[in-house]
Tab-separated table of C-alpha atoms in Angstrom:
chain	number	residue	atom	x	y	z
A	4	GLU	CA	-2.458	-4.806	21.610
A	5	VAL	CA	-0.159	-7.818	21.748
A	6	GLN	CA	-0.718	-10.181	18.837
A	7	LEU	CA	0.979	-13.469	18.008
A	8	VAL	CA	-0.015	-15.132	14.759
A	9	GLU	CA	1.310	-18.577	13.883
A	10	SER	CA	1.495	-20.073	10.417
A	11	GLY	CA	3.037	-23.043	8.678
A	12	GLY	CA	1.176	-25.945	10.215
A	13	GLY	CA	-0.267	-28.782	8.182
A	14	LEU	CA	-0.070	-32.457	7.329
A	15	VAL	CA	3.363	-34.002	6.943
A	16	GLN	CA	4.588	-37.569	6.611
A	17	PRO	CA	6.707	-39.207	9.301
A	18	GLY	CA	10.338	-38.269	8.811
A	19	GLY	CA	9.384	-35.047	7.079
A	20	SER	CA	10.048	-31.425	7.940
A	21	LEU	CA	7.989	-28.343	8.610
A	22	ARG	CA	8.796	-24.757	9.531
A	23	LEU	CA	6.466	-22.813	11.772
A	24	SER	CA	6.458	-19.016	11.845
A	25	CYS	CA	5.051	-16.564	14.336
A	26	ALA	CA	4.469	-12.902	13.547
A	27	ALA	CA	4.541	-10.721	16.648
A	28	SER	CA	3.143	-7.221	17.026
A	29	GLY	CA	2.051	-4.771	19.675
A	30	PHE	CA	5.130	-5.036	21.885
A	31	SER	CA	8.886	-4.686	21.782
A	32	PHE	CA	9.646	-8.158	20.437
A	33	SER	CA	13.412	-7.913	20.876
A	34	ASN	CA	13.030	-7.544	24.666
A	35	TYR	CA	11.279	-10.839	25.381
A	36	TRP	CA	12.054	-14.515	25.715
A	37	MET	CA	9.811	-16.390	23.283
A	38	PRO	CA	8.719	-20.011	23.669
A	39	TRP	CA	6.907	-22.553	21.530
A	40	VAL	CA	4.423	-24.650	23.486
A	41	ARG	CA	2.559	-27.624	22.061
A	42	GLN	CA	-0.513	-29.586	23.000
A	43	ALA	CA	-1.198	-33.033	21.599
A	44	PRO	CA	-4.875	-33.861	20.990
A	45	GLY	CA	-6.626	-34.295	24.330
A	46	LYS	CA	-3.360	-33.895	26.246
A	47	GLY	CA	-1.629	-31.289	28.371
A	48	LEU	CA	0.840	-28.519	27.603
A	49	GLU	CA	4.515	-29.003	26.799
A	50	ARG	CA	7.047	-26.249	26.254
A	51	VAL	CA	9.194	-27.553	23.405
A	52	ALA	CA	11.667	-24.677	23.072
A	53	ASN	CA	12.396	-21.139	24.070
A	54	ILE	CA	14.868	-18.476	23.002
A	55	LYS	CA	16.511	-15.526	24.700
A	56	PRO	CA	15.707	-11.988	23.448
A	57	ASP	CA	18.982	-11.677	21.533
A	58	GLY	CA	18.899	-15.279	20.312
A	59	SER	CA	22.088	-16.207	22.162
A	60	GLU	CA	20.504	-18.905	24.328
A	61	LYS	CA	18.075	-21.608	23.317
A	62	TYR	CA	16.510	-24.408	25.336
A	63	TYR	CA	14.732	-27.532	24.148
A	64	ALA	CA	12.592	-30.242	25.666
A	65	ASP	CA	14.294	-33.637	25.614
A	66	SER	CA	11.518	-34.906	23.362
A	67	VAL	CA	12.594	-32.607	20.501
A	68	LYS	CA	16.291	-32.031	21.156
A	69	GLY	CA	18.349	-32.574	18.019
A	70	ARG	CA	15.296	-32.462	15.748
A	71	PHE	CA	13.758	-29.014	16.325
A	72	THR	CA	15.468	-25.631	16.050
A	73	ILE	CA	14.068	-22.399	17.415
A	74	SER	CA	15.177	-19.089	15.937
A	75	ARG	CA	14.096	-15.484	15.718
A	76	ASP	CA	14.507	-12.423	13.537
A	77	ASN	CA	14.144	-9.335	15.699
A	78	ALA	CA	14.223	-7.052	12.661
A	79	LYS	CA	11.110	-8.811	11.358
A	80	ASN	CA	9.453	-9.381	14.771
A	81	SER	CA	9.271	-13.050	13.924
A	82	LEU	CA	9.800	-16.340	15.697
A	83	TYR	CA	10.414	-19.658	13.974
A	84	LEU	CA	10.435	-23.370	14.728
A	85	GLN	CA	12.165	-25.660	12.258
A	86	MET	CA	10.932	-29.213	12.820
A	87	ASN	CA	12.836	-32.106	11.239
A	88	SER	CA	12.533	-35.886	11.483
A	89	LEU	CA	8.921	-35.523	12.510
A	90	ARG	CA	7.200	-38.357	14.316
A	91	ALA	CA	3.564	-39.243	14.917
A	92	GLU	CA	3.969	-38.149	18.524
A	93	ASP	CA	4.798	-34.612	17.354
A	94	THR	CA	1.190	-34.229	16.227
A	95	ALA	CA	-0.137	-31.278	18.207
A	96	VAL	CA	-1.318	-27.702	18.190
A	97	TYR	CA	1.772	-25.526	18.380
A	98	TYR	CA	1.457	-22.207	20.181
A	99	CYS	CA	3.796	-19.269	19.851
A	100	ALA	CA	3.886	-17.373	23.124
A	101	ARG	CA	5.550	-14.519	24.958
A	102	ASP	CA	7.529	-14.972	28.156
A	103	ARG	CA	7.891	-12.135	30.615
A	104	GLY	CA	10.030	-11.881	33.703
A	105	GLY	CA	12.970	-13.672	32.194
A	106	ALA	CA	11.300	-16.822	30.923
A	107	THR	CA	9.258	-17.466	34.055
A	108	THR	CA	5.747	-16.516	32.976
A	109	ILE	CA	3.929	-16.922	29.657
A	110	ASP	CA	1.589	-13.959	29.463
A	111	TYR	CA	0.409	-14.011	25.825
A	112	TRP	CA	-0.363	-16.891	23.475
A	113	GLY	CA	-1.107	-17.137	19.782
A	114	GLN	CA	-4.156	-18.998	18.492
A	115	GLY	CA	-2.073	-22.050	17.632
A	116	THR	CA	-1.331	-23.948	14.443
A	117	LEU	CA	-2.038	-27.659	14.012
A	118	VAL	CA	0.725	-30.001	12.925
A	119	THR	CA	-0.344	-33.494	11.932
A	120	VAL	CA	2.287	-36.160	11.303
A	121	SER	CA	0.747	-39.075	9.482
A	122	SER	CA	1.222	-41.215	6.416
B	30	ASP	CA	14.268	-31.834	35.813
B	31	ILE	CA	11.558	-30.559	38.144
B	32	GLN	CA	8.279	-32.467	37.983
B	33	MET	CA	4.927	-30.818	38.702
B	34	THR	CA	2.186	-33.062	40.091
B	35	GLN	CA	-1.281	-31.571	39.873
B	36	SER	CA	-4.407	-32.938	41.536
B	37	PRO	CA	-7.131	-33.810	41.095
B	38	SER	CA	-7.122	-34.520	37.362
B	39	SER	CA	-10.805	-33.632	37.219
B	40	LEU	CA	-13.546	-32.399	39.490
B	41	SER	CA	-17.221	-31.605	39.393
B	42	ALA	CA	-18.718	-28.933	41.620
B	43	SER	CA	-21.860	-26.846	41.903
B	44	VAL	CA	-22.173	-23.194	41.024
B	45	GLY	CA	-21.113	-21.177	44.049
B	46	ASP	CA	-18.879	-23.905	45.477
B	47	ARG	CA	-15.310	-23.305	46.569
B	48	VAL	CA	-12.912	-25.231	44.348
B	49	THR	CA	-9.311	-26.078	45.230
B	50	ILE	CA	-6.576	-27.501	43.019
B	51	THR	CA	-3.126	-28.444	44.259
B	52	CYS	CA	0.243	-28.557	42.543
B	53	GLN	CA	3.311	-30.179	44.055
B	54	ALA	CA	6.832	-29.616	42.800
B	55	SER	CA	9.495	-32.313	43.028
B	56	GLN	CA	11.865	-29.790	44.606
B	57	ASP	CA	11.764	-26.313	46.109
B	58	ILE	CA	10.758	-23.781	43.441
B	59	SER	CA	10.421	-20.774	45.762
B	60	ASN	CA	7.391	-18.836	44.453
B	61	TYR	CA	7.914	-19.354	40.709
B	62	LEU	CA	4.523	-20.899	40.114
B	63	ASN	CA	1.848	-19.785	37.656
B	64	TRP	CA	-1.720	-20.896	36.936
B	65	TYR	CA	-3.453	-20.927	33.562
B	66	GLN	CA	-7.008	-21.475	32.422
B	67	GLN	CA	-7.741	-23.158	29.104
B	68	LYS	CA	-11.209	-23.345	27.622
B	69	PRO	CA	-11.965	-25.877	24.859
B	70	GLY	CA	-10.485	-24.908	21.514
B	71	LYS	CA	-8.755	-21.859	22.947
B	72	ALA	CA	-5.224	-20.932	23.951
B	73	PRO	CA	-4.390	-20.925	27.658
B	74	LYS	CA	-4.839	-17.726	29.627
B	75	LEU	CA	-2.636	-16.571	32.491
B	76	LEU	CA	-4.605	-16.163	35.723
B	77	ILE	CA	-2.060	-16.168	38.569
B	78	TYR	CA	1.689	-15.513	38.435
B	79	GLY	CA	4.369	-15.727	41.091
B	80	THR	CA	2.171	-18.025	43.225
B	81	SER	CA	-0.366	-15.438	44.335
B	82	ASN	CA	-0.424	-12.426	42.015
B	83	LEU	CA	-3.641	-11.929	40.077
B	84	GLU	CA	-3.113	-11.077	36.421
B	85	THR	CA	-4.747	-7.805	35.326
B	86	GLY	CA	-8.405	-8.225	34.481
B	87	VAL	CA	-8.799	-11.616	36.169
B	88	PRO	CA	-11.755	-11.834	38.585
B	89	SER	CA	-10.901	-11.765	42.265
B	90	ARG	CA	-12.628	-15.118	42.905
B	91	PHE	CA	-9.424	-16.694	41.609
B	92	SER	CA	-6.482	-16.896	44.024
B	93	GLY	CA	-3.254	-18.770	44.608
B	94	SER	CA	-1.057	-19.561	47.568
B	95	GLY	CA	1.843	-21.705	48.681
B	96	SER	CA	5.620	-21.809	48.705
B	97	GLY	CA	8.493	-24.228	48.345
B	98	THR	CA	6.964	-27.390	46.919
B	99	ASP	CA	3.249	-27.133	47.696
B	100	PHE	CA	0.862	-24.740	45.972
B	101	THR	CA	-2.878	-24.213	45.876
B	102	PHE	CA	-5.229	-22.596	43.365
B	103	THR	CA	-8.705	-21.629	44.536
B	104	ILE	CA	-11.912	-20.480	42.930
B	105	SER	CA	-13.881	-19.001	45.818
B	106	SER	CA	-17.283	-19.250	44.156
B	107	LEU	CA	-17.470	-21.371	41.012
B	108	GLN	CA	-19.244	-19.748	38.066
B	109	PRO	CA	-20.509	-21.401	34.859
B	110	GLU	CA	-17.877	-19.543	32.814
B	111	ASP	CA	-15.129	-21.159	34.910
B	112	VAL	CA	-15.633	-24.517	33.196
B	113	ALA	CA	-12.161	-25.154	31.789
B	114	THR	CA	-8.938	-27.032	32.343
B	115	TYR	CA	-6.467	-25.426	34.731
B	116	TYR	CA	-2.692	-25.899	34.598
B	117	CYS	CA	0.090	-25.008	36.984
B	118	GLN	CA	3.484	-24.129	35.516
B	119	GLN	CA	7.013	-23.673	36.758
B	120	TYR	CA	9.413	-22.381	34.112
B	121	GLY	CA	9.247	-24.951	31.297
B	122	THR	CA	7.202	-27.561	33.117
B	123	PHE	CA	3.426	-27.750	33.277
B	124	GLY	CA	1.286	-29.810	35.582
B	125	GLY	CA	-0.986	-32.414	34.039
B	126	GLY	CA	-4.082	-30.246	34.247
B	127	THR	CA	-7.356	-30.273	36.174
B	128	LYS	CA	-10.610	-30.350	34.269
B	129	VAL	CA	-13.314	-28.430	36.137
B	130	GLU	CA	-16.959	-29.121	35.356
B	131	ILE	CA	-20.299	-28.007	36.765
B	132	LYS	CA	-22.316	-30.593	38.663
């Protein structure tokens, strides 16, 4: 059974940093593109970053470029999102997910972790 | 960047009604279009991939069609458990969502 479990969310002040982690199990992690998708309260879905299976390619939404860094450790079946210079508008539930078909289709999602940026 | 315009943003229909949601891409995306269902407080769930392919385990009342820039998602007979928000998606871009309620 595919499982994606996020951790690391919480309350942080504007300008602060936070690192999200995602523990993957039940599939061959090193074979899949992995994205982070967020959803602000009452809003729609936004893919903020995704990373190639071997970590050699990474893509970011314009809204987070230069502030967020996606990474992975295939030996630990883990995905990460380092978030720096956080802003109020980064407040959202952050989902770790699995992409199949070469980053075209998100077929599994974690339960999400809430990040709140507020003073 | 490709923009995905989804409509309507919300709808209300009766149980048993046929429900249709549209998604328009700002440029030709071939058939790389997926549909997701999200219930309150839950993660999204993949329903349709590649425009018209039903994900395993998804009821056959859900279907998708289209090509190029214009796509349609249909629930053939709305059920109470279908109350949710539905999103189209093309690669990294999601539509704005359609909230479906029971009248």
